[in-house]
XYZ file of C-alpha atoms in Angstrom:
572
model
C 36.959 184.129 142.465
C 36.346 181.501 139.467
C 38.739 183.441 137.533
C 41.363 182.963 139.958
C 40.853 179.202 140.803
C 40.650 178.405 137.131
C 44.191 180.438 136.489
C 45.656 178.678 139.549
C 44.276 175.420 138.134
C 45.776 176.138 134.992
C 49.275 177.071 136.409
C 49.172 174.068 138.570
C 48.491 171.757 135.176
C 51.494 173.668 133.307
C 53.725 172.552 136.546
C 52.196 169.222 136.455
C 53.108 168.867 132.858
C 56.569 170.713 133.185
C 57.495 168.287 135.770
C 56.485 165.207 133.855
C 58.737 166.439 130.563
C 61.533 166.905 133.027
C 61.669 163.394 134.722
C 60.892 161.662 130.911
C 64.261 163.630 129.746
C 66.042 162.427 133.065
C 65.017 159.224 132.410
C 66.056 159.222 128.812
C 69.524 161.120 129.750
C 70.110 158.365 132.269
C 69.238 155.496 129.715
C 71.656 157.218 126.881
C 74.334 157.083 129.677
C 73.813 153.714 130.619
C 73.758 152.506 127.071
C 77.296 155.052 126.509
C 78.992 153.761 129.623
C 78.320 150.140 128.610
C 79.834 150.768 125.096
C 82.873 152.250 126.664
C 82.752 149.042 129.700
C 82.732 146.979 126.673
C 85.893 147.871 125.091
C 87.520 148.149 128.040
C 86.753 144.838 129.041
C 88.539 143.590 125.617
C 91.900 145.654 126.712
C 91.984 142.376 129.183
C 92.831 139.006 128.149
C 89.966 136.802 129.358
C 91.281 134.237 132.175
C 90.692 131.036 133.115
C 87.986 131.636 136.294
C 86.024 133.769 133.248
C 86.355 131.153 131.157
C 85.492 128.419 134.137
C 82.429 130.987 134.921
C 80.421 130.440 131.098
C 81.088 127.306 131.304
C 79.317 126.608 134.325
C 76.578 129.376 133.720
C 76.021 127.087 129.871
C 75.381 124.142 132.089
C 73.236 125.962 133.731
C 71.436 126.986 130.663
C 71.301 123.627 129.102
C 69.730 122.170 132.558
C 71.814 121.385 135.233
C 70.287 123.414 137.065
C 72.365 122.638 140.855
C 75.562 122.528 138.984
C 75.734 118.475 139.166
C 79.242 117.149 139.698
C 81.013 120.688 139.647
C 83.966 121.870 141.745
C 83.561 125.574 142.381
C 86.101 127.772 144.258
C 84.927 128.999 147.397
C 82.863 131.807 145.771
C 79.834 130.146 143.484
C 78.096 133.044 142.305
C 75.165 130.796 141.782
C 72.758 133.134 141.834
C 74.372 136.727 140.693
C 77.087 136.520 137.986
C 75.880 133.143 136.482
C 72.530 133.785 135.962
C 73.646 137.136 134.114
C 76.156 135.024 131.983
C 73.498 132.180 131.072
C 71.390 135.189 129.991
C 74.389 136.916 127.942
C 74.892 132.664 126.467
C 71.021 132.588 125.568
C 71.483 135.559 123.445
C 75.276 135.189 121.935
C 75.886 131.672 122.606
C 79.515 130.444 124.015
C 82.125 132.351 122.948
C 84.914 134.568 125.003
C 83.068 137.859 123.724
C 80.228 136.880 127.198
C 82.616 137.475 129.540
C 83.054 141.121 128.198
C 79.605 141.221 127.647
C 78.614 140.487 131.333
C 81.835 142.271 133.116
C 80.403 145.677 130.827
C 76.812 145.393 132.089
C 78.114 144.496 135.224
C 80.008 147.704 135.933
C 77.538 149.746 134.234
C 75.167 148.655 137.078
C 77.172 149.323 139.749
C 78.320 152.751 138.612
C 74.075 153.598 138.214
C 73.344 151.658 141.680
C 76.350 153.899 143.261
C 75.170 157.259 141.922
C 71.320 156.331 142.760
C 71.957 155.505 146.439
C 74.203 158.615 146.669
C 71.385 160.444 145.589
C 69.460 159.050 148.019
C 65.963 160.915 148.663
C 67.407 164.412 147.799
C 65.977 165.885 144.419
C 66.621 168.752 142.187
C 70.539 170.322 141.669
C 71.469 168.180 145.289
C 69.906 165.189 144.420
C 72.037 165.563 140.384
C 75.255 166.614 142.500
C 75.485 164.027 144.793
C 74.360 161.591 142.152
C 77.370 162.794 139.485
C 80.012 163.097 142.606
C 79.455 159.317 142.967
C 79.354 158.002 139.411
C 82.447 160.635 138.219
C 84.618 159.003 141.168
C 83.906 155.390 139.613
C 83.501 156.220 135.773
C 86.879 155.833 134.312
C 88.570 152.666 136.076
C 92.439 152.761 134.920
C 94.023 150.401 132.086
C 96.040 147.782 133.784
C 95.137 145.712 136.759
C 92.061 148.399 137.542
C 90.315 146.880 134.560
C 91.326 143.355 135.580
C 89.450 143.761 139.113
C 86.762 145.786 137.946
C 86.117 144.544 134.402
C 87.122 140.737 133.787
C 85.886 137.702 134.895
C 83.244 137.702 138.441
C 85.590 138.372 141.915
C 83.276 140.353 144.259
C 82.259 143.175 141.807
C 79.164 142.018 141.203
C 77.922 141.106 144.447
C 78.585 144.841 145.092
C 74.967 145.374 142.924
C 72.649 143.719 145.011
C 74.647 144.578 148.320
C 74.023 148.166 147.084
C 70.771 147.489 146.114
C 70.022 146.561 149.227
C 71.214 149.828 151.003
C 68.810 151.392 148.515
C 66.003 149.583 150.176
C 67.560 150.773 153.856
C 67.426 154.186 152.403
C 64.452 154.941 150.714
C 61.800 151.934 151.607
C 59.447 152.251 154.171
C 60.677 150.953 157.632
C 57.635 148.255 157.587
C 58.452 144.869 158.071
C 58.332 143.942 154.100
C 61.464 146.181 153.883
C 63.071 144.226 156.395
C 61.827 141.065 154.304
C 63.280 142.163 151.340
C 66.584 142.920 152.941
C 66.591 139.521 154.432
C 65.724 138.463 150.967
C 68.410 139.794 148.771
C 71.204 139.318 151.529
C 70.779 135.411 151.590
C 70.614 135.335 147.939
C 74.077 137.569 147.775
C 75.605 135.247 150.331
C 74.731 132.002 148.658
C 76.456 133.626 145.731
C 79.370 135.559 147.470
C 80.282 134.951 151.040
C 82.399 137.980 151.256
C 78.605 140.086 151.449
C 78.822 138.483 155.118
C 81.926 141.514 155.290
C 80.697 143.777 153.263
C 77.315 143.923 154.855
C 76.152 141.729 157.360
C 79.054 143.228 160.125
C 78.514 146.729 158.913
C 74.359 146.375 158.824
C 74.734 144.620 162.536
C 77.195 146.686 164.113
C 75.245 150.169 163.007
C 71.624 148.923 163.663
C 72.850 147.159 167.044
C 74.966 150.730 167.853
C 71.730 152.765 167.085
C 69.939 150.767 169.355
C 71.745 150.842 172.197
C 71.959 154.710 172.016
C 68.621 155.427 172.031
C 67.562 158.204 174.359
C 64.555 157.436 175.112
C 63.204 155.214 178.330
C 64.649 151.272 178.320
C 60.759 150.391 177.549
C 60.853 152.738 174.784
C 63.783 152.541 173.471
C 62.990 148.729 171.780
C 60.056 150.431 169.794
C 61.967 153.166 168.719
C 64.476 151.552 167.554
C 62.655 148.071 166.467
C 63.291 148.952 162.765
C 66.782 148.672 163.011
C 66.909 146.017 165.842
C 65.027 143.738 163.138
C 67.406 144.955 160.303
C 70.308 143.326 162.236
C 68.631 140.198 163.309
C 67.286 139.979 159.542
C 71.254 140.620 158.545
C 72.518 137.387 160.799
C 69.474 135.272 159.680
C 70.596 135.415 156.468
C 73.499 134.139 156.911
C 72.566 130.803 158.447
C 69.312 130.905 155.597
C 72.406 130.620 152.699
C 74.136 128.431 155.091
C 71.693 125.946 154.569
C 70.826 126.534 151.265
C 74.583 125.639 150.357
C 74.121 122.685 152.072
C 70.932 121.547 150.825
C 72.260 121.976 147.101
C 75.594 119.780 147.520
C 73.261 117.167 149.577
C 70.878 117.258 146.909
C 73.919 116.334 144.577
C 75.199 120.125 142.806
C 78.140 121.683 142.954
C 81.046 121.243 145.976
C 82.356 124.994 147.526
C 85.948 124.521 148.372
C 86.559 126.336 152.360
C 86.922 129.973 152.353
C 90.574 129.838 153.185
C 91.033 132.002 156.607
C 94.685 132.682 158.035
C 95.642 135.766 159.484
C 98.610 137.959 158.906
C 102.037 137.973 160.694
C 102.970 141.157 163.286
C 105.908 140.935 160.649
C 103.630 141.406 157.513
C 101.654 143.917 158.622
C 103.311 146.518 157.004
C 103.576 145.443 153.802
C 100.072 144.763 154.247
C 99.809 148.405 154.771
C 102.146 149.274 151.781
C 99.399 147.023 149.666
C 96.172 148.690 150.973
C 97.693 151.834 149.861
C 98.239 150.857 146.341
C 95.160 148.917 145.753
C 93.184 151.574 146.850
C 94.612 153.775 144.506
C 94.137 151.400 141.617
C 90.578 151.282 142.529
C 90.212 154.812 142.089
C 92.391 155.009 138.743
C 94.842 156.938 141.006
C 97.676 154.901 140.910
C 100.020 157.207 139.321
C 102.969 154.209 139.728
C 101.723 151.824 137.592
C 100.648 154.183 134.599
C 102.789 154.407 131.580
C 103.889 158.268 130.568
C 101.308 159.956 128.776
C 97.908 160.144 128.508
C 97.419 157.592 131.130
C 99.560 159.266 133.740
C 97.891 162.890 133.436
C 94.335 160.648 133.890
C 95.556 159.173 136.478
C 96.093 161.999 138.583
C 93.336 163.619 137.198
C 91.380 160.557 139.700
C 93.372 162.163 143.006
C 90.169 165.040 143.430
C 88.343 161.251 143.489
C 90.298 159.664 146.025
C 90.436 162.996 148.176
C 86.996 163.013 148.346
C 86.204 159.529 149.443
C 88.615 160.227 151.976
C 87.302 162.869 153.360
C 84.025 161.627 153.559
C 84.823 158.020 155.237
C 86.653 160.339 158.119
C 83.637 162.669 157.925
C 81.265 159.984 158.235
C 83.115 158.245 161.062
C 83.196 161.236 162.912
C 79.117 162.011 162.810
C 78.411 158.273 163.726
C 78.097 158.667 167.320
C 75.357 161.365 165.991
C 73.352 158.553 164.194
C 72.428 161.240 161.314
C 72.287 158.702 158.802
C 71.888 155.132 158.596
C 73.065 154.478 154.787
C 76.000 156.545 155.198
C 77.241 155.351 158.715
C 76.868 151.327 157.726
C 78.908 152.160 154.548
C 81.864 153.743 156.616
C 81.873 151.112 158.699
C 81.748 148.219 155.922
C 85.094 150.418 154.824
C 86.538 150.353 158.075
C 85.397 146.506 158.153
C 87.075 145.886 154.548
C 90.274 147.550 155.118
C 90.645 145.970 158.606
C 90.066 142.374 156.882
C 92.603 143.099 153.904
C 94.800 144.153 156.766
C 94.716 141.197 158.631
C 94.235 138.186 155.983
C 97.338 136.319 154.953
C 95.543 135.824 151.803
C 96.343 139.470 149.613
C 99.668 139.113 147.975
C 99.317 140.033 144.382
C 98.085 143.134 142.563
C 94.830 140.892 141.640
C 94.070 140.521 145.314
C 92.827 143.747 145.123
C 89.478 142.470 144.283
C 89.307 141.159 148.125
C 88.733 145.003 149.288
C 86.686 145.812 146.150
C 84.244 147.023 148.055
C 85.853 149.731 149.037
C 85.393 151.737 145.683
C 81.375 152.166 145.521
C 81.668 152.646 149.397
C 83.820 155.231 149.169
C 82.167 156.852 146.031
C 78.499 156.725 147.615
C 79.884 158.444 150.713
C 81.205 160.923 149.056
C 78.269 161.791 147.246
C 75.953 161.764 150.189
C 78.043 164.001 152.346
C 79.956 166.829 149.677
C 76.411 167.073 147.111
C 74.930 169.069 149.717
C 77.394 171.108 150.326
C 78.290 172.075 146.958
C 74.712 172.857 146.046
C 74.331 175.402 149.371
C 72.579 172.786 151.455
C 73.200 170.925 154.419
C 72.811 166.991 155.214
C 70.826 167.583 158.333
C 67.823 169.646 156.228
C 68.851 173.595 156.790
C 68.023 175.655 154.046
C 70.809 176.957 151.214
C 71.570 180.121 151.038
C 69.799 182.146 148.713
C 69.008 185.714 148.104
C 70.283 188.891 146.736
C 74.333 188.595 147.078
C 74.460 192.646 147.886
C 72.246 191.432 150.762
C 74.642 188.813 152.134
C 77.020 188.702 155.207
C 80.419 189.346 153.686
C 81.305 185.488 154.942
C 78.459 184.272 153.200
C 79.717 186.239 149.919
C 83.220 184.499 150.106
C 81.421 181.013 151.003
C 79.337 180.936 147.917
C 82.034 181.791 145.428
C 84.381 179.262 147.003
C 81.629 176.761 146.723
C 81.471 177.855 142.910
C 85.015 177.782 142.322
C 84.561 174.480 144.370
C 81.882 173.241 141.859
C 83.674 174.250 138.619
C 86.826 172.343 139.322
C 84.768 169.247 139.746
C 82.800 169.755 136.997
C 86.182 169.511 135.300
C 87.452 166.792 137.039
C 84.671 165.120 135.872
C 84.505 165.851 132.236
C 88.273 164.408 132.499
C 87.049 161.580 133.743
C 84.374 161.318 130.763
C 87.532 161.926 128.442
C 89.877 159.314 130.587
C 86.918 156.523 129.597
C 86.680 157.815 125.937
C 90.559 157.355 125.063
C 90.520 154.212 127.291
C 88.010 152.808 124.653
C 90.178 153.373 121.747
C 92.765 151.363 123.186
C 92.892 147.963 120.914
C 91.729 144.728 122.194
C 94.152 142.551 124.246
C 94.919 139.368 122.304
C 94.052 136.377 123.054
C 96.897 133.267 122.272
C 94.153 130.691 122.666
C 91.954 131.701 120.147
C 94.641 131.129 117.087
C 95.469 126.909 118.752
C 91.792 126.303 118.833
C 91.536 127.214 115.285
C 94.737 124.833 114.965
C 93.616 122.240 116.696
C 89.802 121.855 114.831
C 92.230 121.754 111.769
C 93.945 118.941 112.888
C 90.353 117.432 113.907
C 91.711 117.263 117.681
C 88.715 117.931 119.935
C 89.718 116.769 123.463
C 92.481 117.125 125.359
C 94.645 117.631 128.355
C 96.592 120.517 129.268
C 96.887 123.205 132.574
C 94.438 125.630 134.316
C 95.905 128.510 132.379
C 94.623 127.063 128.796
C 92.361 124.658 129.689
C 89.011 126.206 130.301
C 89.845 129.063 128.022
C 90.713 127.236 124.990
C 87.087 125.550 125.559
C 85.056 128.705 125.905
C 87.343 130.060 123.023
C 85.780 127.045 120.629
C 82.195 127.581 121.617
C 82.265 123.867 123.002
C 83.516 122.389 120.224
C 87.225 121.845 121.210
C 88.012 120.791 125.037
C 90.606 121.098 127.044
C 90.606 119.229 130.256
C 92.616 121.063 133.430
C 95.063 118.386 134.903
C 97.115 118.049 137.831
C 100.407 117.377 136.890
C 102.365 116.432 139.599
C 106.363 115.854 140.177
C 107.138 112.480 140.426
C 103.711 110.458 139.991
C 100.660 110.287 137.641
C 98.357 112.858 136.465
C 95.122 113.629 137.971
C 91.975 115.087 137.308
C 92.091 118.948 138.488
C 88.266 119.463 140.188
C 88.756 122.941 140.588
C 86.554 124.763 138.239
C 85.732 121.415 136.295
C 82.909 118.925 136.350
C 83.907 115.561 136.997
C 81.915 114.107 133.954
C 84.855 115.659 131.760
C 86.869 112.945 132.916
C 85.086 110.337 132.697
C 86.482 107.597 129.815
C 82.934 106.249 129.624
C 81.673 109.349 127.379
C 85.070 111.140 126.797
C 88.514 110.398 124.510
C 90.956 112.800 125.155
C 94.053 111.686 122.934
C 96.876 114.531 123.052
C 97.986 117.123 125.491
C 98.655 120.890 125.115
C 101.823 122.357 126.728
C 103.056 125.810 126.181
C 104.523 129.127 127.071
C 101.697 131.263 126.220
C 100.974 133.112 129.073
C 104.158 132.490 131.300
C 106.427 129.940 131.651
C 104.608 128.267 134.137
C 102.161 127.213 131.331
C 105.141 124.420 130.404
C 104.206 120.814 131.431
C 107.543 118.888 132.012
C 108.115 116.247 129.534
C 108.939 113.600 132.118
C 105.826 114.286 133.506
C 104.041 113.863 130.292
C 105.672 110.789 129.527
C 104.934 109.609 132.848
C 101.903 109.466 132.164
C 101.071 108.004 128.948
C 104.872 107.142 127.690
C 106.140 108.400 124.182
C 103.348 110.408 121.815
C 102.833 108.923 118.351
C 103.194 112.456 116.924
C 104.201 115.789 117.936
C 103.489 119.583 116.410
C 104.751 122.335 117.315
C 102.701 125.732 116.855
C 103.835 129.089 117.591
C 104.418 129.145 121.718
C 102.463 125.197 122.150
C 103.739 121.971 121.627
C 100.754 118.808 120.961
C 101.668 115.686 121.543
C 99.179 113.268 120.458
C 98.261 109.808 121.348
C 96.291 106.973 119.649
C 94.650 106.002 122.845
C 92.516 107.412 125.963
C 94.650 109.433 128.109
C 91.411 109.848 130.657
C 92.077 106.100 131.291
C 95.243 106.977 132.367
C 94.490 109.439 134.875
C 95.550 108.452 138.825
C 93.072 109.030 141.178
C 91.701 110.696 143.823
C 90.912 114.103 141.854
C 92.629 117.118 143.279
C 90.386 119.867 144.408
C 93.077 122.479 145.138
C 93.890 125.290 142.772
C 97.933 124.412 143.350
C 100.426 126.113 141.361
C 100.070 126.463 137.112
C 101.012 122.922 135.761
C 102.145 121.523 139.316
C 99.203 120.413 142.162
């Protein structure tokens, strides 16, 4: 009998140890892909020209860093991401200092994130060859975003990718915490936090969160008495979900009462019966962009094979958003029904808004990517590895012993398996030639150089150029964003700016920029120009800019009140 205990002792020790090597090689195989994937995120960052709200972002986040710590005296749009993307770009600033190269810094370990939070809440509590295949369905959808205007959304400057991290985050908490009051706490927690940084988490989480808790609730079918306690977990979930939306209500206006930075109104207007399908037309594409599908916009090549190498991606997210609309009324699982609705709650509101009208405007239904991805994950891993979502065992056994059916089941799920498995080593390929592609360039970076030649330091110039050139200079040469207006005097341009860059007590700005760098809507009229501060002693002319230069204060000069609307490039 001691013989036997001390060989099942030492078998149990060997499996102890055999599954302690296994998760330290998970854990290193994860960290070597998160440190690949952000080398790859990095480059592909570059392949996009940073823009002005980048630029406008590390410049607020280096205030921030340097101790204005409410943003004094700053203009924000009506997103702030006070307290997701800035912190992470004040960090990136503390270790690089101010250059262009932290916006591709933070927009790489940005995306890295989400693609690990996607694949880990896919995964959800499922282990072993499930647990990997839901986990790798998830990330291999996401992996490879496609050159163009998917790597503008996905990785430039902040626009509702980021707050997709702590949103998922806190579906990870839903799905794997304990339901115990400090879960709901936490939730409560990281949602106010998101929505003083991002307002669109209020449709990308709080309607989903309280429509599915409140839905599961009601459905209970237990007695009325009973039903409360049964469902209580939930039922505080949702009221957590709306109470944190007043918390960051208040927390807004605390910091601009306290004297920080001004939010401009989320701008609200709903769509015309006659717009709706175009509307339609534009979910569509998006969509596909999102999922490096759009086949369109992708030049012949190597791009255009990858990018309907993505459709297995697409397909799959799909399938699963139907799938998991269809099992609601089941309330099987929590995670996976408030993600399809937040879908069905994103498309609806990209639907319905006025507001999408470009190819950028994808970044308003954003969301809709690691949604899609996680969902697919959670419902096809299971399948593909034999399993079931609702528990039943896989099928296993001697084939010869197997139901004919069964036979033809498990080598359709192989051939299943294998074509995904190469799917997603394209997809690993897609993001390694993406990476060689060479950096975009930058027109700004050559004038600053120009311009500290000609020992000009501050200036006036457009939205377009203005915060870039800044953040292309480290600091050292600044362009102020002006309002020029048709027929009257310049003003100050709030948006994105801090109104002590225009004040003549502590600045001299003596020349202004005016170009054709980016478009043509870069171009400052001369009349307007001269408007404003009548003929320039001198004028240069480099490559696509033309400097005019003054020998006196053009901030004196500047009409008032400040505008605080974007307005058009050059025009308010």
């Amino acid at each position: 009998m001691s013989l036997v205990s001390e060989r099942s002792g030492f078998v149990g020790q060997h499996d102890q140890r055999a599954r302690t090597v296994r998760r330290l090689l998970a854990v290193i195989g994860i960290c070597g892909a998160a440190i690949g994937l952000f080398a790859c995120y990095l480059r592909l960052s570059a392949t996009f020209p940073v823009g002005s709200d980048g630029a406008s972002n590390a410049l607020e986040a280096w205030d921030l860093l340097h101790g204005n710590w409410l943003l004094r005296g700053w203009t924000l749009t009506d997103v702030s991401f006070y307290a997701t993307e800035l912190p992470e770009y004040a960090a990136v600033e503390l270790a690089r200092g101010l250059n262009t190269g932290v916006v591709y810094v933070a927009a790489g370990i940005t995306y890295t994130l989400l693609v690990l939070a996607a694949a880990a809440l896919a995964r959800g509590r499922a282990r072993g060859a499930q647990g990997w295949a839901r986990a790798l369905i998830a990330a291999g959808i996401m992996v490879a975003p496609q050159l163009g205007n998917g790597i503008h959304v996905l990785l430039s400057q902040p626009d509702h990718v980021g707050t997709q991290v702590p949103l998922l985050g806190i579906f990870l908490l839903l799905d794997r915490a304990p339901r115990r009051w400090y879960t709901v706490a936490g939730i409560w927690t990281v949602l106010t936090v998101t929505i003083v940084a991002d307002k669109i988490a209020i449709t990308d989480a709080v309607l989903p969160l309280v429509a599915v808790c409140a839905f599961y609730a009601a459905q209970g079918r237990t007695a009325r008495t009973r039903r409360i306690r049964a469902h209580s977990f939930e039922l505080s979930v949702a009221v957590a979900a709306l109470a944190a939306v007043g918390a960051a209500q208040l927390i807004l206006i605390g910091i601009t009462r306290l004297g920080g930075f001004t939010l401009l109104p989320v701008e609200t207007r709903l769509v015309t019966p006659a717009g709706v399908p175009w509307h339609l037309s534009m979910t569509l594409q998006d969509t596909l962009n999102l999922f490096g599908a759009e086949v369109s916009a992708a030049p012949p090549g190597p791009q255009a094979v990858f990018a309907w190498l993505h459709t297995p991606g697409i397909l799959l997210a799909i399938a699963a958003f139907g799938i998991a609309l269809w099992r609601l009324p089941a309330r099987r699982d929590l995670v996976s029904d408030v993600l399809a609705a937040g879908l069905l709650v994103n498309l609806a509101e990209f639907i319905g808004s006025a507001i999408p009208s470009t190819p950028f405007d994808t970044r308003e239904m954003v969301a809709v990517l690691p949604y899609g991805a996680v969902l697919a994950g959670r419902l096809f891993g299971p399948l593909l590895t034999g399993g079931r979502t609702s528990g039943h065992r896989p099928l296993s056994g001697n084939p010869s012993r197997m139901r004919p059916h069964r036979i033809r089941s498990a080598r359709l799920r192989s051939g299943v398996v294998a074509a995904l498995a190469l799917a997603g080593v394209c997809q690993l390929v897609a993001v390694g030639y993406e990476a060689t592609r060479p950096p975009a360039a930058n027109p700004e970076q050559a004038l600053v150089g120009w311009l500290a030649e000609h020992q000009l330091t501050t200036g006036l110039g457009t939205y377009t150029e203005g915060n870039v050139t800044t953040l292309d200079s480290g600091g050292t040469v600044r362009l102020r964003t002006v309002s020029w207006p048709q027929y009257g005097r310049a003003v100050p341009r709030l948006y994105q700016s801090s109104a002590s860059w225009y004040d003549p007590r502590v600045g001299y700005a003596n020349f202004v920029v005016s170009g054709t760098a980016d478009r043509a809507g870069d171009l400052i009229p001369r009349a307007e120009i001269l408007a404003l501060a009548g003929p320039p002693a001198r004028t240069y002319r480099f490559e696509s800019f033309t400097i005019m230069v003054w020998h006196k204060n053009l901030l004196v000069l500047l009409a008032a009140p400040p505008s605080r609307l974007p307005g058009d490039i050059g025009h308010p």
